[in-house]
Short mmCIF file of C-alpha atoms and ligand atoms in Angstrom, two decimals:
data_model
loop_
_atom_site.label_atom_id
_atom_site.label_comp_id
_atom_site.label_asym_id
_atom_site.label_seq_id
_atom_site.Cartn_x
_atom_site.Cartn_y
_atom_site.Cartn_z
CA MET A 199 -80.80 -135.50 -37.07
CA THR A 200 -84.24 -134.86 -38.49
CA THR A 201 -84.41 -132.09 -41.06
CA ALA A 202 -87.09 -129.43 -41.18
CA THR A 203 -88.32 -130.95 -44.46
CA GLU A 204 -88.80 -134.35 -42.83
CA GLN A 205 -90.66 -132.74 -39.97
CA THR A 206 -92.97 -130.96 -42.39
CA ALA A 207 -93.49 -134.25 -44.22
CA ALA A 208 -94.38 -135.97 -40.96
CA ARG A 209 -96.77 -133.21 -40.06
CA THR A 210 -98.62 -133.19 -43.36
CA SER A 211 -100.35 -136.42 -42.40
CA LEU A 212 -101.56 -134.86 -39.17
CA PRO A 213 -104.98 -133.31 -38.79
CA ALA A 214 -105.20 -129.58 -38.06
CA THR A 215 -107.45 -130.08 -35.05
CA MET A 216 -108.04 -132.75 -32.44
CA THR A 217 -110.41 -133.58 -29.60
CA ALA A 218 -109.16 -132.63 -26.15
CA ALA A 219 -110.81 -132.97 -22.74
CA ARG A 220 -110.62 -129.60 -21.01
CA ALA A 221 -110.78 -128.72 -17.34
CA HIS A 222 -112.38 -125.32 -16.72
CA ALA A 223 -112.15 -123.17 -13.60
CA GLY A 224 -114.95 -123.92 -11.15
CA LYS A 225 -116.37 -126.81 -13.18
CA ALA A 226 -116.18 -130.39 -11.94
CA GLU A 227 -116.95 -131.89 -15.35
CA MET A 228 -114.55 -132.02 -18.29
CA THR A 229 -115.70 -130.60 -21.60
CA PHE A 230 -114.71 -132.02 -24.98
CA GLU A 231 -113.44 -129.48 -27.45
CA GLN A 232 -111.88 -129.29 -30.89
CA VAL A 233 -108.53 -127.55 -30.48
CA PRO A 234 -105.52 -127.13 -32.80
CA VAL A 235 -103.01 -130.01 -32.83
CA PRO A 236 -100.02 -128.49 -30.98
CA GLU A 237 -97.13 -127.05 -33.01
CA ILE A 238 -93.72 -128.29 -31.98
CA GLY A 239 -90.39 -126.51 -31.95
CA ALA A 240 -86.73 -127.39 -31.48
CA GLY A 241 -86.14 -130.15 -28.96
CA GLU A 242 -89.81 -131.15 -28.86
CA VAL A 243 -91.85 -134.09 -30.09
CA LEU A 244 -95.54 -134.59 -30.73
CA VAL A 245 -96.93 -137.81 -29.23
CA GLU A 246 -100.07 -139.51 -30.53
CA VAL A 247 -101.60 -140.57 -27.21
CA ARG A 248 -102.53 -144.26 -27.05
CA ALA A 249 -103.12 -144.51 -23.29
CA VAL A 250 -103.37 -141.89 -20.56
CA GLY A 251 -103.88 -142.72 -16.92
CA VAL A 252 -106.64 -141.41 -14.66
CA SER A 253 -105.07 -141.50 -11.21
CA ARG A 254 -106.55 -140.69 -7.83
CA GLY A 255 -103.82 -138.07 -7.39
CA LEU A 256 -104.77 -136.24 -10.57
CA VAL A 257 -108.47 -136.42 -9.81
CA SER A 258 -107.92 -135.12 -6.25
CA VAL A 259 -105.76 -132.23 -7.45
CA LEU A 260 -108.36 -131.44 -10.10
CA VAL A 261 -111.40 -131.56 -7.85
CA PHE A 262 -110.04 -130.37 -4.50
CA THR A 263 -107.16 -127.93 -5.22
CA ASP A 264 -106.26 -124.98 -7.42
CA MET A 265 -102.83 -126.37 -8.33
CA ILE A 266 -103.78 -126.84 -11.97
CA LYS A 267 -103.08 -123.42 -13.42
CA LEU A 268 -103.76 -121.71 -16.74
CA LEU A 269 -107.28 -123.07 -17.11
CA PRO A 270 -108.90 -124.17 -19.32
CA ALA A 271 -106.31 -126.93 -19.59
CA THR A 272 -105.96 -130.43 -20.95
CA VAL A 273 -104.84 -132.53 -17.99
CA GLY A 274 -103.23 -135.98 -17.99
CA HIS A 275 -99.66 -136.76 -16.91
CA GLU A 276 -99.53 -140.55 -17.32
CA ILE A 277 -98.92 -140.73 -21.06
CA ALA A 278 -97.84 -143.39 -23.56
CA GLY A 279 -98.16 -143.39 -27.33
CA THR A 280 -96.28 -143.13 -30.59
CA ILE A 281 -94.16 -140.29 -31.92
CA ALA A 282 -96.22 -138.42 -34.53
CA ALA A 283 -93.69 -135.66 -35.32
CA VAL A 284 -90.20 -134.66 -34.21
CA GLY A 285 -88.94 -131.10 -34.00
CA PRO A 286 -85.52 -129.81 -35.10
CA ALA A 287 -82.55 -130.82 -32.92
CA VAL A 288 -84.12 -134.14 -31.90
CA ASP A 289 -81.81 -136.86 -33.12
CA ASP A 290 -82.66 -139.90 -30.99
CA LEU A 291 -86.39 -140.30 -31.64
CA ALA A 292 -88.28 -140.96 -34.86
CA VAL A 293 -91.87 -140.89 -36.08
CA GLY A 294 -93.55 -144.17 -35.14
CA ASP A 295 -91.44 -144.88 -32.04
CA ARG A 296 -93.46 -146.34 -29.15
CA VAL A 297 -92.77 -144.13 -26.11
CA HIS A 298 -93.82 -143.12 -22.64
CA VAL A 299 -93.55 -139.66 -21.16
CA TYR A 300 -91.70 -138.86 -17.93
CA PRO A 301 -93.87 -136.02 -16.62
CA PRO A 302 -91.66 -133.99 -14.21
CA LEU A 303 -90.28 -130.70 -15.51
CA GLY A 304 -87.27 -128.92 -13.99
CA CYS A 305 -84.70 -126.28 -14.87
CA GLY A 306 -82.25 -128.92 -16.09
CA ALA A 307 -79.31 -127.18 -14.42
CA CYS A 308 -79.68 -127.54 -10.64
CA GLU A 309 -78.45 -130.31 -8.36
CA GLY A 310 -81.93 -131.90 -8.07
CA CYS A 311 -82.30 -132.05 -11.85
CA ALA A 312 -78.79 -133.56 -12.12
CA ARG A 313 -79.94 -136.40 -9.82
CA GLY A 314 -83.05 -136.91 -11.96
CA GLN A 315 -85.21 -135.71 -9.06
CA GLU A 316 -86.98 -132.66 -10.45
CA SER A 317 -89.22 -132.45 -7.36
CA ASP A 318 -86.18 -130.91 -5.61
CA CYS A 319 -85.86 -128.25 -8.35
CA PRO A 320 -86.99 -124.67 -7.64
CA GLU A 321 -88.80 -124.75 -11.01
CA PHE A 322 -90.65 -128.06 -10.48
CA ALA A 323 -93.86 -128.61 -12.46
CA MET A 324 -95.45 -131.59 -14.17
CA ILE A 325 -96.63 -132.03 -17.73
CA GLY A 326 -100.43 -132.20 -17.79
CA TYR A 327 -100.66 -131.93 -14.03
CA ALA A 328 -99.75 -129.06 -11.75
CA LEU A 329 -97.38 -126.20 -11.11
CA PHE A 330 -95.56 -126.85 -7.82
CA GLN A 331 -93.11 -123.92 -7.80
CA PRO A 332 -94.02 -120.47 -9.15
CA ALA A 333 -90.57 -120.25 -10.78
CA GLY A 334 -91.56 -123.15 -13.02
CA LEU A 335 -94.24 -121.16 -14.81
CA ARG A 336 -92.26 -120.63 -18.02
CA ARG A 337 -91.91 -124.38 -18.70
CA TYR A 338 -95.37 -125.18 -17.33
CA GLU A 339 -96.88 -122.62 -19.72
CA ARG A 340 -95.41 -124.50 -22.67
CA TYR A 341 -96.28 -128.02 -21.42
CA HIS A 342 -99.26 -127.73 -19.10
CA HIS A 343 -101.57 -129.33 -21.66
CA GLY A 344 -101.36 -133.06 -21.01
CA GLY A 345 -102.46 -136.35 -22.46
CA MET A 346 -106.27 -136.28 -22.32
CA ALA A 347 -106.24 -135.46 -26.03
CA GLU A 348 -105.34 -137.17 -29.29
CA TYR A 349 -101.91 -135.51 -29.34
CA VAL A 350 -99.60 -133.90 -26.81
CA ARG A 351 -96.46 -131.75 -27.19
CA VAL A 352 -93.60 -132.71 -24.85
CA PRO A 353 -89.86 -132.05 -24.58
CA ALA A 354 -87.93 -134.84 -26.34
CA GLY A 355 -85.83 -135.16 -23.17
CA ASN A 356 -88.91 -136.29 -21.23
CA VAL A 357 -89.56 -139.22 -23.56
CA ASP A 358 -88.23 -142.77 -23.29
CA ARG A 359 -88.85 -145.59 -25.75
CA LEU A 360 -91.10 -148.35 -24.45
CA PRO A 361 -89.52 -151.80 -24.24
CA ALA A 362 -91.16 -154.00 -26.91
CA ALA A 363 -93.11 -156.12 -24.42
CA VAL A 364 -94.59 -153.14 -22.52
CA SER A 365 -98.13 -152.19 -23.55
CA TYR A 366 -99.19 -148.57 -23.90
CA GLU A 367 -101.38 -148.98 -20.83
CA ALA A 368 -98.50 -150.22 -18.70
CA GLY A 369 -96.31 -147.54 -20.30
CA ALA A 370 -98.71 -144.84 -19.15
CA LYS A 371 -98.38 -146.11 -15.57
CA LEU A 372 -94.58 -146.53 -15.35
CA THR A 373 -93.92 -143.34 -13.36
CA THR A 374 -96.77 -144.21 -10.98
CA ALA A 375 -95.38 -147.73 -10.62
CA ALA A 376 -91.98 -146.22 -9.81
CA VAL A 377 -93.56 -144.47 -6.78
CA SER A 378 -94.52 -147.88 -5.37
CA TRP A 379 -91.18 -149.36 -6.41
CA ARG A 380 -89.24 -146.66 -4.55
CA ALA A 381 -91.48 -147.05 -1.48
CA VAL A 382 -90.86 -150.82 -1.26
CA ALA A 383 -87.13 -150.33 -1.89
CA THR A 384 -87.06 -147.81 0.96
CA ALA A 385 -88.94 -150.22 3.23
CA ARG A 386 -86.30 -152.83 2.53
CA GLY A 387 -83.55 -150.31 3.34
CA ASP A 388 -80.70 -149.31 1.07
CA GLY A 389 -78.22 -151.50 2.88
CA GLY A 390 -80.73 -154.33 3.19
CA VAL A 391 -82.54 -155.27 6.36
CA THR A 392 -80.16 -156.98 8.75
CA GLY A 393 -80.21 -160.75 8.88
CA SER A 394 -81.61 -163.21 6.40
CA GLY A 395 -84.61 -165.49 6.26
CA ALA A 396 -88.27 -164.76 5.60
CA ARG A 397 -89.20 -161.10 5.38
CA THR A 398 -92.76 -159.91 5.82
CA LEU A 399 -94.06 -156.62 4.44
CA ILE A 400 -97.34 -155.00 5.45
CA VAL A 401 -98.95 -152.98 2.66
CA THR A 402 -101.84 -150.75 3.73
CA GLY A 403 -104.14 -149.12 1.19
CA ALA A 404 -103.30 -152.30 -0.73
CA ALA A 405 -106.32 -152.36 -3.04
CA GLY A 406 -105.55 -149.03 -4.74
CA ALA A 407 -103.18 -148.40 -7.64
CA ASN A 408 -99.97 -147.72 -5.71
CA GLY A 409 -100.75 -150.27 -3.01
CA SER A 410 -101.42 -153.03 -5.54
CA ILE A 411 -98.18 -152.30 -7.40
CA ALA A 412 -96.29 -152.33 -4.08
CA VAL A 413 -97.78 -155.77 -3.37
CA ALA A 414 -96.74 -156.97 -6.83
CA ALA A 415 -93.20 -155.56 -6.47
CA ALA A 416 -92.52 -156.84 -2.93
CA PRO A 417 -90.66 -160.07 -3.86
CA MET A 418 -88.29 -158.12 -6.12
CA HIS A 419 -87.07 -156.32 -3.00
CA GLY A 420 -86.60 -159.44 -0.89
CA PHE A 421 -89.97 -159.60 0.84
CA ASP A 422 -91.31 -163.12 0.55
CA LYS A 423 -94.55 -162.52 2.44
CA VAL A 424 -97.05 -159.67 2.20
CA ILE A 425 -99.95 -158.86 4.50
CA ALA A 426 -102.38 -156.71 2.50
CA VAL A 427 -104.69 -154.31 4.34
CA ALA A 428 -107.59 -152.32 2.86
CA ASN A 429 -111.03 -151.16 3.92
CA ARG A 430 -113.01 -153.66 1.90
CA ARG A 431 -112.69 -157.34 1.08
CA ALA A 432 -113.21 -157.35 -2.73
CA GLY A 433 -109.90 -155.82 -3.81
CA LEU A 434 -107.99 -157.90 -1.27
CA ASP A 435 -109.35 -161.20 -2.57
CA ARG A 436 -108.18 -160.25 -6.05
CA LEU A 437 -104.65 -159.64 -4.73
CA ALA A 438 -104.58 -162.92 -2.79
CA GLU A 439 -105.70 -164.85 -5.89
CA ARG A 440 -103.07 -163.21 -8.09
CA TYR A 441 -100.02 -163.17 -5.80
CA PRO A 442 -99.02 -166.32 -3.89
CA HIS A 443 -96.77 -164.18 -1.65
CA VAL A 444 -99.88 -162.51 -0.18
CA THR A 445 -100.17 -164.75 2.86
CA ALA A 446 -102.84 -162.79 4.73
CA THR A 447 -105.41 -160.10 3.98
CA ILE A 448 -107.19 -157.85 6.45
CA ALA A 449 -110.32 -155.83 5.56
CA THR A 450 -110.80 -153.21 8.27
CA LYS A 451 -114.58 -153.33 7.66
CA GLU A 452 -114.47 -156.90 9.02
CA LEU A 453 -112.58 -156.04 12.23
CA PRO A 454 -114.44 -156.02 15.56
CA GLU A 455 -116.52 -152.91 16.14
CA LYS A 456 -114.57 -149.94 17.56
CA TRP A 457 -111.28 -151.45 16.33
CA GLN A 458 -110.02 -147.90 16.04
CA ARG A 459 -110.09 -147.55 19.84
CA THR A 460 -109.25 -151.10 20.86
CA GLY A 461 -106.21 -151.69 18.65
CA GLY A 462 -108.09 -154.28 16.60
CA LEU A 463 -105.93 -153.84 13.50
CA THR A 464 -102.68 -154.20 15.48
CA ALA A 465 -104.03 -157.43 16.99
CA ALA A 466 -105.10 -158.79 13.59
CA LEU A 467 -101.68 -157.98 12.08
CA GLN A 468 -99.86 -159.63 14.97
CA GLN A 469 -102.00 -162.71 14.53
CA ALA A 470 -101.24 -162.77 10.80
CA ALA A 471 -97.49 -162.42 11.43
CA PRO A 472 -96.68 -163.95 14.82
CA ASP A 473 -92.97 -163.12 14.40
CA SER A 474 -93.95 -159.54 13.50
CA ALA A 475 -93.62 -157.85 10.14
CA HIS A 476 -90.30 -156.34 9.12
CA ALA A 477 -91.61 -153.30 7.27
CA LEU A 478 -94.68 -151.29 6.35
CA VAL A 479 -95.51 -149.42 3.18
CA ASP A 480 -98.53 -147.22 3.83
CA PHE A 481 -100.75 -146.04 0.98
CA THR A 482 -103.79 -145.20 3.15
CA PRO A 483 -105.21 -142.05 1.53
CA LEU A 484 -107.27 -140.77 4.47
CA GLY A 485 -107.41 -141.28 8.24
CA GLY A 486 -104.69 -142.06 10.76
CA ASP A 487 -106.02 -145.24 12.40
CA ILE A 488 -104.67 -147.71 9.86
CA PRO A 489 -101.06 -146.42 9.66
CA GLN A 490 -100.95 -145.81 13.42
CA GLN A 491 -102.01 -149.35 14.29
CA ALA A 492 -99.90 -150.93 11.54
CA ILE A 493 -96.76 -149.22 12.92
CA LYS A 494 -97.49 -150.75 16.34
CA ALA A 495 -97.56 -154.25 14.82
CA LEU A 496 -94.01 -154.03 13.45
CA ALA A 497 -90.98 -155.97 14.65
CA ARG A 498 -87.95 -154.41 16.33
CA ASN A 499 -85.81 -152.35 13.97
CA ALA A 500 -88.60 -152.32 11.41
CA ARG A 501 -89.20 -149.52 8.95
CA ALA A 502 -92.50 -147.76 8.26
CA VAL A 503 -92.63 -145.89 4.94
CA LEU A 504 -95.50 -143.38 4.76
CA VAL A 505 -96.16 -142.33 1.18
CA ALA A 506 -99.88 -141.65 0.72
CA GLY A 507 -99.94 -137.88 1.23
CA ASN A 508 -102.53 -138.58 3.92
CA PRO A 509 -103.54 -135.34 5.74
CA ALA A 510 -104.27 -137.13 9.05
CA SER A 511 -102.33 -136.87 12.32
CA ILE A 512 -100.95 -140.02 13.91
CA GLN A 513 -99.68 -140.69 17.41
CA VAL A 514 -96.50 -142.67 17.93
CA ASP A 515 -95.18 -144.06 21.20
CA TYR A 516 -91.83 -142.59 22.16
CA LEU A 517 -90.61 -146.00 23.31
CA ASP A 518 -91.56 -147.63 20.01
CA ILE A 519 -88.94 -145.45 18.40
CA MET A 520 -86.38 -145.53 21.19
CA ALA A 521 -86.53 -149.01 22.69
CA ARG A 522 -87.69 -150.91 19.62
CA GLY A 523 -85.58 -148.99 17.13
CA ARG A 524 -88.42 -148.47 14.69
CA THR A 525 -87.84 -146.05 11.84
CA LEU A 526 -90.61 -143.83 10.50
CA THR A 527 -89.78 -142.41 7.14
CA THR A 528 -91.08 -141.65 3.68
CA ALA A 529 -89.77 -142.42 0.22
CA ALA A 530 -88.26 -139.90 -2.14
CA ASP A 531 -90.10 -139.23 -5.38
CA PRO A 532 -88.89 -141.74 -7.93
CA SER A 533 -86.01 -140.57 -10.09
CA ARG A 534 -85.75 -140.95 -13.85
CA ASP A 535 -83.49 -143.95 -13.19
CA ASP A 536 -86.18 -145.56 -10.99
CA VAL A 537 -88.69 -145.17 -13.83
CA ARG A 538 -86.22 -146.78 -16.26
CA THR A 539 -85.58 -149.64 -13.82
CA VAL A 540 -89.32 -150.24 -13.54
CA ALA A 541 -89.70 -150.06 -17.35
CA ALA A 542 -87.04 -152.78 -17.65
CA ALA A 543 -88.75 -154.91 -14.97
CA VAL A 544 -92.10 -154.62 -16.77
CA GLY A 545 -90.35 -155.32 -20.09
CA ASP A 546 -88.75 -158.57 -18.94
CA GLY A 547 -91.87 -159.77 -17.15
CA ARG A 548 -90.67 -159.45 -13.54
CA LEU A 549 -93.36 -156.87 -12.81
CA ALA A 550 -96.71 -157.30 -14.60
CA LEU A 551 -98.83 -154.15 -14.74
CA ASP A 552 -101.35 -155.23 -17.39
CA PRO A 553 -103.30 -157.52 -15.03
CA LEU A 554 -103.80 -154.51 -12.74
CA VAL A 555 -105.54 -152.47 -15.47
CA THR A 556 -109.17 -152.81 -14.40
CA HIS A 557 -110.88 -150.04 -16.37
CA ARG A 558 -110.44 -148.64 -19.91
CA TYR A 559 -112.45 -145.76 -21.35
CA ALA A 560 -112.79 -143.77 -24.55
CA LEU A 561 -111.90 -140.08 -24.21
CA ALA A 562 -115.60 -139.20 -24.49
CA ASP A 563 -116.19 -141.20 -21.30
CA LEU A 564 -113.56 -139.39 -19.23
CA ASN A 565 -116.13 -137.99 -16.80
CA THR A 566 -117.28 -141.55 -16.08
CA ALA A 567 -113.64 -142.59 -15.59
CA ILE A 568 -113.17 -139.77 -13.07
CA SER A 569 -116.23 -140.78 -11.05
CA THR A 570 -115.04 -144.40 -11.11
CA VAL A 571 -111.73 -143.31 -9.57
CA LEU A 572 -113.30 -140.90 -7.06
CA GLY A 573 -116.09 -143.23 -5.94
CA ARG A 574 -114.00 -146.42 -6.28
CA LYS A 575 -116.86 -147.95 -8.24
CA GLY A 576 -116.06 -151.51 -9.32
CA GLN A 577 -112.81 -151.60 -7.26
CA PRO A 578 -110.61 -149.76 -9.78
CA VAL A 579 -106.87 -150.35 -9.65
CA LEU A 580 -105.30 -148.91 -12.81
CA VAL A 581 -107.66 -146.81 -14.94
CA VAL A 582 -106.74 -145.62 -18.44
CA VAL A 583 -108.29 -143.57 -21.20
CA GLN A 584 -107.60 -144.35 -24.88
CA PRO A 585 -108.01 -141.04 -26.75
CA ARG A 586 -107.69 -142.31 -30.34
CA GLU A 587 -110.54 -144.34 -31.81
CA THR A 588 -108.43 -145.21 -34.85
CA PRO A 589 -104.69 -145.12 -34.12
CA ALA A 590 -102.46 -144.04 -37.01
CA ASP A 591 -100.63 -147.40 -37.01
CA GLY A 592 -103.93 -149.29 -37.28
CA ILE A 593 -103.03 -151.56 -34.35
CA PRO A 594 -106.07 -151.73 -32.10
CA ASN A 595 -105.80 -150.67 -28.48
CA HIS A 596 -105.38 -153.53 -26.07
CA GLY A 597 -108.25 -154.87 -24.00
CA GLU A 598 -112.00 -154.41 -23.78
CA ARG A 599 -113.31 -151.02 -22.80
CA SER A 600 -115.34 -150.60 -19.65
CA SER A 601 -118.93 -149.63 -20.26
CA ALA A 602 -119.72 -145.98 -19.67
ZN1 ZN B 291 -83.60 -127.89 -11.66
#
């Protein structure tokens, strides 16, 4: 148990103000402002942010929706750092602990929260991200300011210690990685795909963050071959060089003209996997042609897991479902346990996220980071911002920063 005196002592070394990147209503650009370092209360901790992710999901919500409420706000839900202060009634975390933040917020009392799946909670919101259910406003109000700042206030219950071998950058991406992890696990099927022998997984949208992590995680779920599909060649070549289990890559830009109408992707996939692929994980952000044609290339009794939040319509043949026994499904949001499983896998080296970090920026360069993610400049996979120029522990941030 930390006493109030200890908390005051911890806080005395903290500055009164900090730099935060703020989103304003109707403005596409972030502004950089000096704001008070958040006060913390019972059951809360203050995290000195060492890495915060810039994801396509966050950028899309920010630029294209009004789901981020209570503007101006500090966004950023993929957070890792060190504990800078602990509030009263927090007995399992201490100043200096290396941690990552689990961003979902829920009521803590319903059946969804009991399963660690706050997205099923009637009060679902996310730290530094969006309000999904109006009933979640009370918690969102307290925690809507996220990690694009030097410090962030979070509930102690949303914080897990980072395994020693996990970098802050990988730590910031653990919940995102758990989305891919859950998708591949779902593609494999809870009871395991029937039969044994070689298993081939198609990953579409493979060059992006979630697609790349799905490719990396495939062998851990019993897939020994991956066919990676993306629009352009560059990101695919990087995957094929890194992962020996990537046995074929297909860039749709290289398919015969009018492939959308002629089934060119289905043909290319069937050529790449003559015995047909056993499952599909689709992370195609826009357009129905890729998932639609990938589904057609699957083997009997195969599973297609659609997880990109793609707004397109797709057409499916009745007989594909009925006669070939194909299953079209999605994956549940990852639970807290999934995130902890992924943290352990990153910690013991089974899943390497650091090689997928392609871009690092200072907080002052956040607007550049956002345009990198939106425009896919330089084939970004995992993009992080490092808010502190001089971390309190004096240990430099990992890796070279990208030029702004
Ligand atoms: Zn709940």
